[in-house]
PDB file of N, CA, C and O in Angstrom:
ATOM      1  N   MET A   1      40.691 -10.583 -30.697  1.00  0.00           N
ATOM      2  CA  MET A   1      40.846 -11.285 -29.433  1.00  0.00           C
ATOM      3  C   MET A   1      39.470 -11.399 -28.774  1.00  0.00           C
ATOM      4  O   MET A   1      38.719 -10.438 -28.733  1.00  0.00           O
ATOM      5  N   LEU A   2      39.176 -12.582 -28.263  1.00  0.00           N
ATOM      6  CA  LEU A   2      37.884 -12.786 -27.608  1.00  0.00           C
ATOM      7  C   LEU A   2      37.935 -12.264 -26.180  1.00  0.00           C
ATOM      8  O   LEU A   2      38.918 -12.428 -25.478  1.00  0.00           O
ATOM      9  N   ARG A   3      36.835 -11.631 -25.786  1.00  0.00           N
ATOM     10  CA  ARG A   3      36.752 -11.122 -24.419  1.00  0.00           C
ATOM     11  C   ARG A   3      35.794 -11.980 -23.616  1.00  0.00           C
ATOM     12  O   ARG A   3      34.844 -12.524 -24.166  1.00  0.00           O
ATOM     13  N   ASN A   4      36.045 -12.064 -22.352  1.00  0.00           N
ATOM     14  CA  ASN A   4      35.143 -12.778 -21.463  1.00  0.00           C
ATOM     15  C   ASN A   4      33.857 -11.944 -21.346  1.00  0.00           C
ATOM     16  O   ASN A   4      33.911 -10.798 -20.921  1.00  0.00           O
ATOM     17  N   PRO A   5      32.703 -12.481 -21.725  1.00  0.00           N
ATOM     18  CA  PRO A   5      31.482 -11.679 -21.692  1.00  0.00           C
ATOM     19  C   PRO A   5      31.098 -11.210 -20.282  1.00  0.00           C
ATOM     20  O   PRO A   5      30.588 -10.122 -20.116  1.00  0.00           O
ATOM     21  N   LYS A   6      31.366 -12.019 -19.276  1.00  0.00           N
ATOM     22  CA  LYS A   6      31.042 -11.624 -17.902  1.00  0.00           C
ATOM     23  C   LYS A   6      32.338 -11.451 -17.128  1.00  0.00           C
ATOM     24  O   LYS A   6      33.038 -12.400 -16.857  1.00  0.00           O
ATOM     25  N   ARG A   7      32.666 -10.217 -16.809  1.00  0.00           N
ATOM     26  CA  ARG A   7      33.873  -9.977 -16.035  1.00  0.00           C
ATOM     27  C   ARG A   7      33.557 -10.218 -14.569  1.00  0.00           C
ATOM     28  O   ARG A   7      32.557  -9.760 -14.062  1.00  0.00           O
ATOM     29  N   ARG A   8      34.442 -10.972 -13.912  1.00  0.00           N
ATOM     30  CA  ARG A   8      34.212 -11.279 -12.508  1.00  0.00           C
ATOM     31  C   ARG A   8      34.983 -10.317 -11.616  1.00  0.00           C
ATOM     32  O   ARG A   8      36.074  -9.885 -11.965  1.00  0.00           O
ATOM     33  N   SER A   9      34.419 -10.019 -10.484  1.00  0.00           N
ATOM     34  CA  SER A   9      35.090  -9.131  -9.539  1.00  0.00           C
ATOM     35  C   SER A   9      36.238  -9.881  -8.866  1.00  0.00           C
ATOM     36  O   SER A   9      36.297 -11.112  -8.892  1.00  0.00           O
ATOM     37  N   LEU A  10      37.113  -9.126  -8.256  1.00  0.00           N
ATOM     38  CA  LEU A  10      38.247  -9.732  -7.561  1.00  0.00           C
ATOM     39  C   LEU A  10      37.751 -10.648  -6.451  1.00  0.00           C
ATOM     40  O   LEU A  10      38.282 -11.742  -6.267  1.00  0.00           O
ATOM     41  N   ALA A  11      36.725 -10.222  -5.725  1.00  0.00           N
ATOM     42  CA  ALA A  11      36.200 -11.044  -4.631  1.00  0.00           C
ATOM     43  C   ALA A  11      35.696 -12.387  -5.157  1.00  0.00           C
ATOM     44  O   ALA A  11      35.897 -13.422  -4.523  1.00  0.00           O
ATOM     45  N   GLU A  12      35.044 -12.387  -6.310  1.00  0.00           N
ATOM     46  CA  GLU A  12      34.554 -13.638  -6.895  1.00  0.00           C
ATOM     47  C   GLU A  12      35.718 -14.539  -7.282  1.00  0.00           C
ATOM     48  O   GLU A  12      35.684 -15.749  -7.043  1.00  0.00           O
ATOM     49  N   LEU A  13      36.745 -13.962  -7.886  1.00  0.00           N
ATOM     50  CA  LEU A  13      37.919 -14.745  -8.285  1.00  0.00           C
ATOM     51  C   LEU A  13      38.620 -15.340  -7.065  1.00  0.00           C
ATOM     52  O   LEU A  13      39.021 -16.505  -7.077  1.00  0.00           O
ATOM     53  N   VAL A  14      38.743 -14.542  -6.014  1.00  0.00           N
ATOM     54  CA  VAL A  14      39.409 -15.016  -4.792  1.00  0.00           C
ATOM     55  C   VAL A  14      38.625 -16.158  -4.166  1.00  0.00           C
ATOM     56  O   VAL A  14      39.188 -17.185  -3.787  1.00  0.00           O
ATOM     57  N   SER A  15      37.298 -16.011  -4.090  1.00  0.00           N
ATOM     58  CA  SER A  15      36.504 -17.074  -3.455  1.00  0.00           C
ATOM     59  C   SER A  15      36.520 -18.345  -4.296  1.00  0.00           C
ATOM     60  O   SER A  15      36.580 -19.451  -3.747  1.00  0.00           O
ATOM     61  N   GLU A  16      36.525 -18.208  -5.623  1.00  0.00           N
ATOM     62  CA  GLU A  16      36.605 -19.396  -6.479  1.00  0.00           C
ATOM     63  C   GLU A  16      37.947 -20.096  -6.305  1.00  0.00           C
ATOM     64  O   GLU A  16      38.019 -21.315  -6.176  1.00  0.00           O
ATOM     65  N   ASN A  17      39.017 -19.310  -6.260  1.00  0.00           N
ATOM     66  CA  ASN A  17      40.358 -19.860  -6.077  1.00  0.00           C
ATOM     67  C   ASN A  17      40.463 -20.563  -4.721  1.00  0.00           C
ATOM     68  O   ASN A  17      41.027 -21.651  -4.620  1.00  0.00           O
ATOM     69  N   LYS A  18      39.880 -19.955  -3.701  1.00  0.00           N
ATOM     70  CA  LYS A  18      39.906 -20.551  -2.366  1.00  0.00           C
ATOM     71  C   LYS A  18      39.176 -21.893  -2.353  1.00  0.00           C
ATOM     72  O   LYS A  18      39.664 -22.867  -1.787  1.00  0.00           O
ATOM     73  N   ARG A  19      38.024 -21.957  -2.997  1.00  0.00           N
ATOM     74  CA  ARG A  19      37.272 -23.222  -3.055  1.00  0.00           C
ATOM     75  C   ARG A  19      38.084 -24.301  -3.743  1.00  0.00           C
ATOM     76  O   ARG A  19      38.141 -25.445  -3.295  1.00  0.00           O
ATOM     77  N   GLN A  20      38.748 -23.938  -4.851  1.00  0.00           N
ATOM     78  CA  GLN A  20      39.545 -24.928  -5.578  1.00  0.00           C
ATOM     79  C   GLN A  20      40.716 -25.409  -4.730  1.00  0.00           C
ATOM     80  O   GLN A  20      41.042 -26.601  -4.715  1.00  0.00           O
ATOM     81  N   LEU A  21      41.363 -24.488  -4.013  1.00  0.00           N
ATOM     82  CA  LEU A  21      42.494 -24.874  -3.173  1.00  0.00           C
ATOM     83  C   LEU A  21      42.062 -25.776  -2.030  1.00  0.00           C
ATOM     84  O   LEU A  21      42.758 -26.720  -1.681  1.00  0.00           O
ATOM     85  N   LEU A  22      40.910 -25.478  -1.434  1.00  0.00           N
ATOM     86  CA  LEU A  22      40.449 -26.301  -0.321  1.00  0.00           C
ATOM     87  C   LEU A  22      40.162 -27.730  -0.771  1.00  0.00           C
ATOM     88  O   LEU A  22      40.301 -28.664   0.003  1.00  0.00           O
ATOM     89  N   LYS A  23      39.803 -27.897  -2.040  1.00  0.00           N
ATOM     90  CA  LYS A  23      39.567 -29.235  -2.585  1.00  0.00           C
ATOM     91  C   LYS A  23      40.882 -29.950  -2.883  1.00  0.00           C
ATOM     92  O   LYS A  23      40.936 -31.165  -2.886  1.00  0.00           O
ATOM     93  N   ASP A  24      41.935 -29.174  -3.170  1.00  0.00           N
ATOM     94  CA  ASP A  24      43.214 -29.727  -3.611  1.00  0.00           C
ATOM     95  C   ASP A  24      44.178 -29.853  -2.424  1.00  0.00           C
ATOM     96  O   ASP A  24      44.867 -28.913  -2.065  1.00  0.00           O
ATOM     97  N   ARG A  25      44.184 -31.012  -1.790  1.00  0.00           N
ATOM     98  CA  ARG A  25      44.996 -31.255  -0.601  1.00  0.00           C
ATOM     99  C   ARG A  25      46.485 -31.036  -0.862  1.00  0.00           C
ATOM    100  O   ARG A  25      47.196 -30.467  -0.036  1.00  0.00           O
ATOM    101  N   ALA A  26      46.979 -31.520  -2.001  1.00  0.00           N
ATOM    102  CA  ALA A  26      48.415 -31.406  -2.296  1.00  0.00           C
ATOM    103  C   ALA A  26      48.826 -29.931  -2.395  1.00  0.00           C
ATOM    104  O   ALA A  26      49.867 -29.539  -1.862  1.00  0.00           O
ATOM    105  N   ALA A  27      48.014 -29.123  -3.042  1.00  0.00           N
ATOM    106  CA  ALA A  27      48.330 -27.699  -3.171  1.00  0.00           C
ATOM    107  C   ALA A  27      48.319 -27.033  -1.799  1.00  0.00           C
ATOM    108  O   ALA A  27      49.183 -26.210  -1.489  1.00  0.00           O
ATOM    109  N   MET A  28      47.347 -27.406  -0.963  1.00  0.00           N
ATOM    110  CA  MET A  28      47.278 -26.830   0.383  1.00  0.00           C
ATOM    111  C   MET A  28      48.535 -27.182   1.176  1.00  0.00           C
ATOM    112  O   MET A  28      49.086 -26.339   1.875  1.00  0.00           O
ATOM    113  N   GLU A  29      49.002 -28.421   1.049  1.00  0.00           N
ATOM    114  CA  GLU A  29      50.199 -28.820   1.793  1.00  0.00           C
ATOM    115  C   GLU A  29      51.434 -28.069   1.307  1.00  0.00           C
ATOM    116  O   GLU A  29      52.282 -27.683   2.114  1.00  0.00           O
ATOM    117  N   ARG A  30      51.535 -27.839  -0.010  1.00  0.00           N
ATOM    118  CA  ARG A  30      52.668 -27.058  -0.533  1.00  0.00           C
ATOM    119  C   ARG A  30      52.639 -25.638   0.033  1.00  0.00           C
ATOM    120  O   ARG A  30      53.676 -25.095   0.424  1.00  0.00           O
ATOM    121  N   ILE A  31      51.444 -25.039   0.080  1.00  0.00           N
ATOM    122  CA  ILE A  31      51.324 -23.680   0.608  1.00  0.00           C
ATOM    123  C   ILE A  31      51.697 -23.651   2.087  1.00  0.00           C
ATOM    124  O   ILE A  31      52.432 -22.765   2.536  1.00  0.00           O
ATOM    125  N   GLU A  32      51.210 -24.635   2.848  1.00  0.00           N
ATOM    126  CA  GLU A  32      51.533 -24.685   4.273  1.00  0.00           C
ATOM    127  C   GLU A  32      53.028 -24.841   4.500  1.00  0.00           C
ATOM    128  O   GLU A  32      53.605 -24.205   5.391  1.00  0.00           O
ATOM    129  N   GLU A  33      53.689 -25.673   3.685  1.00  0.00           N
ATOM    130  CA  GLU A  33      55.146 -25.843   3.821  1.00  0.00           C
ATOM    131  C   GLU A  33      55.875 -24.536   3.540  1.00  0.00           C
ATOM    132  O   GLU A  33      56.807 -24.164   4.250  1.00  0.00           O
ATOM    133  N   ARG A  34      55.426 -23.834   2.485  1.00  0.00           N
ATOM    134  CA  ARG A  34      56.050 -22.567   2.137  1.00  0.00           C
ATOM    135  C   ARG A  34      55.886 -21.544   3.265  1.00  0.00           C
ATOM    136  O   ARG A  34      56.819 -20.825   3.612  1.00  0.00           O
ATOM    137  N   LEU A  35      54.669 -21.480   3.844  1.00  0.00           N
ATOM    138  CA  LEU A  35      54.429 -20.554   4.950  1.00  0.00           C
ATOM    139  C   LEU A  35      55.286 -20.910   6.153  1.00  0.00           C
ATOM    140  O   LEU A  35      55.827 -20.026   6.824  1.00  0.00           O
ATOM    141  N   GLU A  36      55.412 -22.196   6.431  1.00  0.00           N
ATOM    142  CA  GLU A  36      56.215 -22.639   7.565  1.00  0.00           C
ATOM    143  C   GLU A  36      57.687 -22.238   7.370  1.00  0.00           C
ATOM    144  O   GLU A  36      58.333 -21.739   8.293  1.00  0.00           O
ATOM    145  N   LYS A  37      58.208 -22.437   6.160  1.00  0.00           N
ATOM    146  CA  LYS A  37      59.596 -22.048   5.884  1.00  0.00           C
ATOM    147  C   LYS A  37      59.775 -20.543   6.073  1.00  0.00           C
ATOM    148  O   LYS A  37      60.785 -20.096   6.623  1.00  0.00           O
ATOM    149  N   LYS A  38      58.788 -19.770   5.612  1.00  0.00           N
ATOM    150  CA  LYS A  38      58.869 -18.317   5.737  1.00  0.00           C
ATOM    151  C   LYS A  38      58.871 -17.917   7.208  1.00  0.00           C
ATOM    152  O   LYS A  38      59.653 -17.064   7.629  1.00  0.00           O
ATOM    153  N   ARG A  39      57.989 -18.543   8.009  1.00  0.00           N
ATOM    154  CA  ARG A  39      57.941 -18.251   9.455  1.00  0.00           C
ATOM    155  C   ARG A  39      59.259 -18.597  10.129  1.00  0.00           C
ATOM    156  O   ARG A  39      59.743 -17.835  10.954  1.00  0.00           O
ATOM    157  N   LEU A  40      59.826 -19.747   9.770  1.00  0.00           N
ATOM    158  CA  LEU A  40      61.077 -20.167  10.379  1.00  0.00           C
ATOM    159  C   LEU A  40      62.225 -19.224  10.022  1.00  0.00           C
ATOM    160  O   LEU A  40      63.052 -18.902  10.862  1.00  0.00           O
ATOM    161  N   SER A  41      62.261 -18.782   8.775  1.00  0.00           N
ATOM    162  CA  SER A  41      63.352 -17.882   8.366  1.00  0.00           C
ATOM    163  C   SER A  41      63.213 -16.520   9.041  1.00  0.00           C
ATOM    164  O   SER A  41      64.208 -15.892   9.362  1.00  0.00           O
ATOM    165  N   LYS A  42      61.998 -16.077   9.304  1.00  0.00           N
ATOM    166  CA  LYS A  42      61.813 -14.791  10.004  1.00  0.00           C
ATOM    167  C   LYS A  42      62.165 -14.920  11.464  1.00  0.00           C
ATOM    168  O   LYS A  42      62.584 -13.958  12.091  1.00  0.00           O
ATOM    169  N   ALA A  43      62.010 -16.113  12.036  1.00  0.00           N
ATOM    170  CA  ALA A  43      62.283 -16.322  13.458  1.00  0.00           C
ATOM    171  C   ALA A  43      63.790 -16.323  13.741  1.00  0.00           C
ATOM    172  O   ALA A  43      64.208 -16.041  14.864  1.00  0.00           O
ATOM    173  N   GLU A  44      64.597 -16.610  12.740  1.00  0.00           N
ATOM    174  CA  GLU A  44      66.051 -16.687  12.948  1.00  0.00           C
ATOM    175  C   GLU A  44      66.676 -15.320  13.105  1.00  0.00           C
ATOM    176  O   GLU A  44      66.243 -14.348  12.639  1.00  0.00           O
TER     177      GLU A  44
END
């Protein structure tokens, strides 16, 4: 099995994921909808 020669820290992975999400409008809207549903269900 091939290993990744440079292991990235969790902080690096999180910041890379955040950058990709900020570029992806559709993904951001799905996340916002999910958060909104969660907030509404907790408010009931």
